[in-house]
Amino acid sequence: MSKNERTRKTKYTGVYQNLNNRTFGYRVKLGTDRATGKSITEHRRGFRTASEAHEARTAVLKKKHDLGALTNAHMLYEQFMDKYYIPEYRNGVEPSTWKSREGVLLELKEVFGKKKPRDITTLDILDYKNKLLEKHSQNYARLKFGMFSRSLKHAKKHGLLKENLVEIVEGIPKKKPEVDFWTKEEFEKVIETFNIKDFYEHMSFTMIFMYYMTGLRVNELTALYWDDIDFINAQIKVYHNLDFTNSDVWTRKAKMKTEAGRRIISLDKDTISILREWKKHQEFIGKYDFVISYTGAPLGKSTINRIVRRHARLAHVKEIQPKGLRHSHASLLINELNANPLAVQKRLGHSDIQITLGTYSHLYPTIDREVADNLNGLIRIKTLDKSLMDWNGNQYISK
């Protein structure tokens, strides 16, 4: 490609448009040269339409299928999954992760189970990829496609195929999810819908207030014990998260999502006061460890979701997911308190400032305007009436 060639992506993977002459082209990876170890890439241009370039690229992928002799070459994909991949995967992840991924692995067995891994072609992979995108959100399709790719990478390690063709087809890009949240005004309308004289509503009110004012992850607050709250210093220790199956089957785990997730958060006076009142009310019913509980057992996400949606409807504000309360807290910090990204990162327990900026950059709509406003009058501007240089040649002459 010429250095001066300007291009833009099209809806087809690997297909681009040349903005200089309005023609289309494609790029496709064809594997690795066995002699040199270098990547083999084909690049063609000059197609009249994006569709033509896409068809040509697909034809190239169709021809690309040279796997050679392999060990375990006759093993079916389902046999490989049962014997190698699934047991190793299950032993290498958290129980909660396994629980959420098991269905995906079973689906992969159903789709590709009767094929040998070496017989899975690029067209099979393209077909599966397109069906995922038709059926699911882009990010969930990306998760499933990524798990399929990892299984083939494992199959390559065990000698069932020579090359992971998913890498040739290319993956599904991540789409930044849009999460609804409540503004300060909307939140104030929501908390007006609670009658805290009622025990269950008092718990629900405290829960939503805590989520909104702390930004805790859903399973961080549900894991919170009263012992984690320091009423004297107005702080909470976020040292646990909850793996919840039902009210009888749950695990309070000390392992956090990230190392930065293990943190201490300071509380405002209003939140401390609300917690004190709820503690008194709860102790009148029973002596419980969990802060957010009305039976002694922790709450599950489905219960929290029902509470949040119910009171959103009562307040006539938009319905959000429980995780939207974490985004609501970030919005409160940024838009109401003008908190800097480092403070937001620390409070939310992000492992990297880039996660904070990438997730919440859209909540900083005025930051560029504020920079420009702060530049006003910063530089003292003074110029000369007469040039300090002697001009000897062609130049503009002032009149």
XYZ file of C-alpha atoms in Angstrom:
399
model
C 0.000 0.000 0.000
C 1.270 3.456 -0.899
C 2.115 5.774 1.986
C -0.163 8.400 0.401
C -3.076 6.020 0.027
C -5.963 6.970 2.316
C -8.345 4.171 3.234
C -11.346 3.417 5.390
C -12.883 0.182 6.637
C -16.048 -1.333 5.182
C -18.603 -3.638 6.789
C -16.674 -6.646 5.421
C -13.751 -8.017 7.431
C -10.426 -7.270 5.754
C -12.018 -5.156 2.989
C -11.232 -1.447 2.693
C -11.988 1.468 0.362
C -9.257 3.570 -1.235
C -10.435 7.154 -0.686
C -8.105 8.440 -3.412
C -9.727 6.600 -6.321
C -12.871 5.148 -4.660
C -11.933 1.538 -5.500
C -11.887 -1.340 -3.023
C -9.282 -3.846 -1.920
C -8.699 -6.614 0.594
C -5.989 -8.018 2.825
C -5.918 -11.575 4.090
C -3.468 -13.555 6.224
C -2.583 -16.922 4.696
C -0.470 -18.369 7.462
C 3.297 -18.637 7.889
C 6.056 -19.429 5.408
C 7.619 -22.642 6.751
C 11.024 -21.785 5.312
C 11.343 -18.219 6.560
C 8.893 -18.182 9.457
C 7.422 -14.952 8.087
C 3.710 -14.236 7.852
C 2.150 -14.710 4.407
C -0.309 -11.954 3.524
C -2.196 -11.409 0.268
C -3.229 -7.876 -0.679
C -5.289 -7.072 -3.768
C -6.910 -3.821 -4.843
C -8.830 -2.262 -7.720
C -12.276 -3.824 -7.180
C -15.272 -1.747 -8.225
C -17.380 -2.612 -5.163
C -16.830 -3.768 -1.595
C -18.917 -6.854 -2.365
C -16.565 -7.888 -5.195
C -13.533 -7.493 -2.929
C -15.285 -9.513 -0.208
C -16.115 -12.354 -2.634
C -12.525 -12.467 -3.873
C -11.204 -12.541 -0.308
C -13.615 -15.338 0.633
C -12.458 -17.367 -2.384
C -8.857 -17.033 -1.208
C -9.824 -18.247 2.261
C -11.663 -21.190 0.727
C -8.499 -22.325 -1.057
C -6.442 -22.020 2.111
C -6.567 -25.460 3.658
C -3.212 -27.198 3.824
C -2.836 -28.854 7.207
C -0.499 -31.758 6.460
C -0.061 -34.943 8.477
C -0.885 -34.645 12.174
C -0.902 -36.732 15.331
C -4.433 -37.387 16.677
C -5.637 -36.362 13.220
C -8.659 -38.667 13.282
C -10.044 -37.527 16.648
C -13.421 -35.799 16.452
C -13.875 -32.314 17.871
C -16.316 -33.578 20.518
C -13.824 -36.263 21.609
C -11.089 -33.657 21.902
C -13.372 -31.364 23.916
C -14.402 -34.120 26.334
C -10.938 -35.638 26.754
C -8.680 -32.581 26.742
C -10.140 -29.121 26.542
C -13.182 -29.068 28.831
C -11.479 -30.788 31.824
C -8.460 -28.484 31.575
C -10.642 -25.398 31.152
C -12.857 -26.286 34.102
C -9.861 -26.819 36.390
C -8.291 -23.522 35.356
C -11.121 -21.070 36.042
C -13.237 -19.930 38.975
C -16.459 -21.921 39.613
C -18.538 -18.857 38.736
C -16.705 -18.526 35.404
C -17.212 -22.202 34.628
C -20.901 -21.883 35.436
C -21.314 -19.040 32.938
C -19.190 -20.646 30.189
C -20.313 -24.282 30.327
C -23.233 -23.647 27.985
C -20.942 -22.099 25.370
C -18.662 -25.151 25.384
C -21.640 -27.486 25.011
C -22.835 -25.396 22.073
C -19.429 -25.688 20.390
C -19.599 -29.469 20.773
C -23.045 -29.475 19.188
C -21.988 -27.321 16.216
C -18.593 -28.878 15.433
C -18.664 -32.154 17.400
C -18.896 -34.586 14.468
C -16.093 -32.909 12.536
C -12.397 -33.551 12.948
C -10.653 -30.312 13.955
C -8.477 -30.540 10.816
C -11.644 -30.681 8.671
C -13.107 -27.456 10.073
C -12.675 -25.041 7.170
C -12.524 -21.274 6.992
C -16.013 -21.316 5.469
C -17.315 -23.305 8.462
C -15.747 -20.696 10.726
C -17.127 -17.769 8.706
C -20.584 -19.336 8.781
C -20.448 -19.799 12.570
C -19.174 -16.249 13.037
C -21.992 -14.774 10.935
C -24.638 -16.803 12.774
C -23.281 -15.583 16.117
C -23.519 -11.959 14.979
C -27.081 -12.508 13.732
C -28.184 -14.144 16.982
C -26.306 -12.235 19.702
C -24.983 -8.831 20.641
C -21.555 -8.099 19.191
C -19.787 -8.513 22.533
C -21.475 -11.818 23.412
C -20.780 -13.101 19.894
C -17.158 -12.049 20.419
C -16.997 -14.019 23.689
C -18.323 -17.203 22.049
C -16.099 -16.843 18.999
C -13.092 -16.255 21.239
C -13.807 -19.450 23.181
C -14.032 -21.365 19.906
C -10.682 -19.921 18.816
C -9.052 -20.903 22.116
C -10.340 -24.463 21.754
C -8.724 -24.759 18.304
C -5.503 -23.274 19.646
C -5.541 -26.064 22.231
C -6.289 -28.628 19.509
C -3.223 -27.432 17.620
C -1.127 -27.965 20.756
C -2.362 -31.572 20.948
C -1.583 -32.292 17.298
C -5.126 -32.301 15.913
C -4.490 -29.559 13.372
C -1.590 -27.617 11.994
C -3.036 -24.115 12.030
C -5.818 -22.306 13.878
C -7.880 -21.054 10.949
C -9.874 -18.711 13.188
C -6.798 -16.488 13.169
C -7.061 -16.284 9.380
C -10.771 -15.484 9.408
C -10.107 -12.818 12.077
C -12.018 -12.254 15.290
C -14.990 -10.103 16.228
C -13.987 -6.639 17.464
C -15.094 -5.506 20.895
C -17.889 -2.967 20.979
C -17.970 -0.496 23.820
C -21.193 -1.315 25.720
C -23.660 1.446 26.470
C -24.843 1.233 30.072
C -27.760 3.367 31.211
C -27.378 5.201 34.498
C -29.313 7.600 36.700
C -28.488 11.259 37.015
C -28.543 12.884 40.448
C -32.057 14.211 39.760
C -33.333 10.788 38.676
C -31.796 9.114 41.716
C -33.500 11.621 44.014
C -36.844 10.716 42.425
C -36.154 6.999 42.963
C -35.356 7.248 46.675
C -38.607 9.176 47.201
C -40.503 5.963 46.341
C -39.386 4.052 49.471
C -41.225 3.713 52.771
C -38.366 2.942 55.169
C -40.793 2.078 57.956
C -41.337 -1.150 56.024
C -38.492 -3.603 56.742
C -38.029 -4.903 53.186
C -38.273 -1.438 51.649
C -35.798 -0.093 54.205
C -33.305 -2.762 53.145
C -33.970 -2.014 49.464
C -33.522 1.718 50.029
C -30.218 1.168 51.864
C -28.980 -1.145 49.132
C -29.707 1.259 46.270
C -28.313 4.208 48.227
C -25.102 2.270 48.938
C -24.636 1.285 45.311
C -25.213 4.844 44.131
C -22.945 6.480 46.707
C -20.043 3.976 46.647
C -19.851 2.558 43.116
C -19.334 -0.966 44.462
C -19.686 -3.850 42.036
C -22.927 -5.782 42.481
C -21.286 -8.799 44.139
C -19.024 -6.612 46.294
C -21.934 -5.028 48.153
C -23.855 -8.300 48.481
C -20.739 -9.803 50.146
C -20.381 -6.932 52.635
C -20.505 -7.823 56.358
C -21.218 -5.346 59.145
C -17.684 -6.059 60.353
C -16.420 -4.492 57.116
C -17.875 -1.112 58.091
C -15.838 1.258 60.256
C -18.437 3.680 61.622
C -15.823 5.671 63.558
C -13.620 6.480 60.557
C -16.487 6.353 58.045
C -14.926 3.685 55.835
C -15.740 0.289 54.380
C -13.331 -2.532 53.572
C -14.033 -4.048 50.165
C -12.234 -7.341 50.645
C -14.793 -9.902 49.425
C -17.180 -10.680 46.590
C -20.077 -13.093 46.430
C -20.492 -16.149 44.210
C -24.270 -16.646 44.444
C -26.317 -19.592 43.166
C -29.341 -19.293 45.460
C -30.072 -18.280 49.061
C -28.833 -21.683 50.264
C -25.839 -22.048 47.929
C -23.324 -19.203 47.886
C -19.667 -18.517 48.611
C -18.141 -15.358 50.072
C -14.743 -15.193 48.372
C -11.690 -13.189 49.419
C -10.305 -13.280 45.873
C -11.268 -10.039 44.141
C -11.738 -9.446 40.420
C -8.407 -7.582 40.367
C -5.779 -6.734 42.987
C -6.965 -3.121 42.825
C -10.453 -4.372 43.680
C -9.272 -4.998 47.245
C -9.635 -1.489 48.640
C -10.926 0.764 51.406
C -13.589 3.337 50.521
C -14.452 6.421 52.539
C -18.123 7.163 53.165
C -19.992 10.439 53.407
C -21.951 11.365 56.541
C -25.332 10.742 54.892
C -24.397 7.176 53.953
C -23.044 6.463 57.445
C -26.269 7.784 58.967
C -28.392 5.632 56.650
C -26.332 2.547 57.527
C -26.731 3.211 61.259
C -30.515 3.441 60.907
C -30.688 0.282 58.810
C -28.497 -1.619 61.283
C -30.908 -0.774 64.113
C -33.899 -1.863 62.052
C -32.228 -5.097 60.938
C -31.124 -6.011 64.482
C -34.731 -5.633 65.622
C -35.554 -8.575 63.309
C -32.394 -10.633 63.746
C -28.631 -10.539 64.208
C -27.233 -10.900 60.701
C -23.703 -10.736 59.276
C -24.689 -9.431 55.851
C -25.420 -5.725 55.563
C -27.893 -6.203 52.718
C -30.135 -9.006 53.945
C -33.646 -9.459 55.303
C -33.383 -13.185 56.148
C -29.740 -13.631 57.097
C -28.896 -14.899 53.606
C -27.366 -12.665 50.919
C -29.321 -11.275 47.972
C -28.989 -12.577 44.410
C -28.704 -10.432 41.296
C -32.215 -11.280 40.115
C -33.700 -9.932 43.371
C -31.602 -6.770 43.117
C -32.651 -6.347 39.497
C -36.347 -6.576 40.419
C -35.950 -3.978 43.172
C -34.109 -1.518 40.918
C -36.594 -1.854 38.054
C -39.650 -1.703 40.329
C -38.633 1.590 41.897
C -37.541 3.034 38.547
C -41.093 2.470 37.309
C -42.568 3.964 40.484
C -40.358 7.043 40.054
C -41.117 7.290 36.313
C -37.428 7.250 35.383
C -35.647 4.938 32.953
C -35.075 1.357 34.063
C -31.416 0.434 34.488
C -29.519 -2.717 35.360
C -27.951 -3.082 38.824
C -24.497 -2.485 37.311
C -25.870 0.818 36.036
C -25.728 2.070 39.636
C -21.932 1.756 39.488
C -21.952 3.889 36.340
C -24.320 6.271 38.108
C -21.752 6.738 40.867
C -19.041 7.429 38.292
C -21.318 10.020 36.684
C -21.926 11.607 40.089
C -18.184 11.860 40.749
C -17.376 13.262 37.323
C -20.322 15.529 36.520
C -21.248 16.768 39.992
C -17.888 16.723 41.825
C -15.528 17.118 38.840
C -13.418 14.256 40.246
C -10.187 13.521 38.397
C -9.757 10.115 36.694
C -7.228 8.869 39.270
C -9.699 9.417 42.117
C -12.418 7.619 40.137
C -10.024 4.738 39.369
C -9.111 4.242 43.034
C -12.687 4.407 44.288
C -14.039 1.997 41.675
C -11.150 -0.453 42.071
C -9.910 -0.395 38.477
C -6.528 -2.037 37.925
C -5.520 0.470 35.229
C -6.309 4.138 34.621
C -6.956 3.240 30.965
C -9.953 1.153 32.072
C -11.378 4.193 33.839
C -10.752 6.495 30.893
C -12.008 3.961 28.362
C -15.199 3.254 30.303
C -16.128 6.744 31.439
C -14.522 9.126 28.930
C -17.988 9.950 27.545
C -18.879 11.383 30.965
C -16.254 14.099 30.523
C -18.060 16.085 27.777
C -16.885 19.490 28.993
C -13.278 18.682 29.777
C -11.950 20.123 26.487
C -13.992 23.294 26.966
C -12.640 23.629 30.508
C -9.083 23.294 29.208
C -9.706 26.027 26.664
C -11.308 28.271 29.299
C -8.318 27.796 31.590
C -6.007 28.822 28.749
C -7.759 32.197 28.508
C -5.318 34.967 29.453
C -2.615 32.499 30.433
C -0.103 33.853 27.913
C 0.943 37.505 28.010
C 0.794 38.619 24.386
C 3.067 41.488 23.329
C 4.528 42.171 19.874
C 6.892 44.740 18.320
C 6.098 47.692 16.131
C 9.366 47.177 14.232
C 11.005 43.947 13.030
C 14.274 42.840 14.606
C 15.343 41.121 11.366
C 16.999 42.617 8.298
C 15.117 41.423 5.230
C 17.136 40.929 2.040
C 14.940 39.366 -0.564
C 11.411 38.705 -1.498
C 8.921 39.430 1.255
C 5.529 40.974 1.804
C 5.678 44.726 2.369
C 3.330 46.289 4.881
C 1.484 49.402 3.762
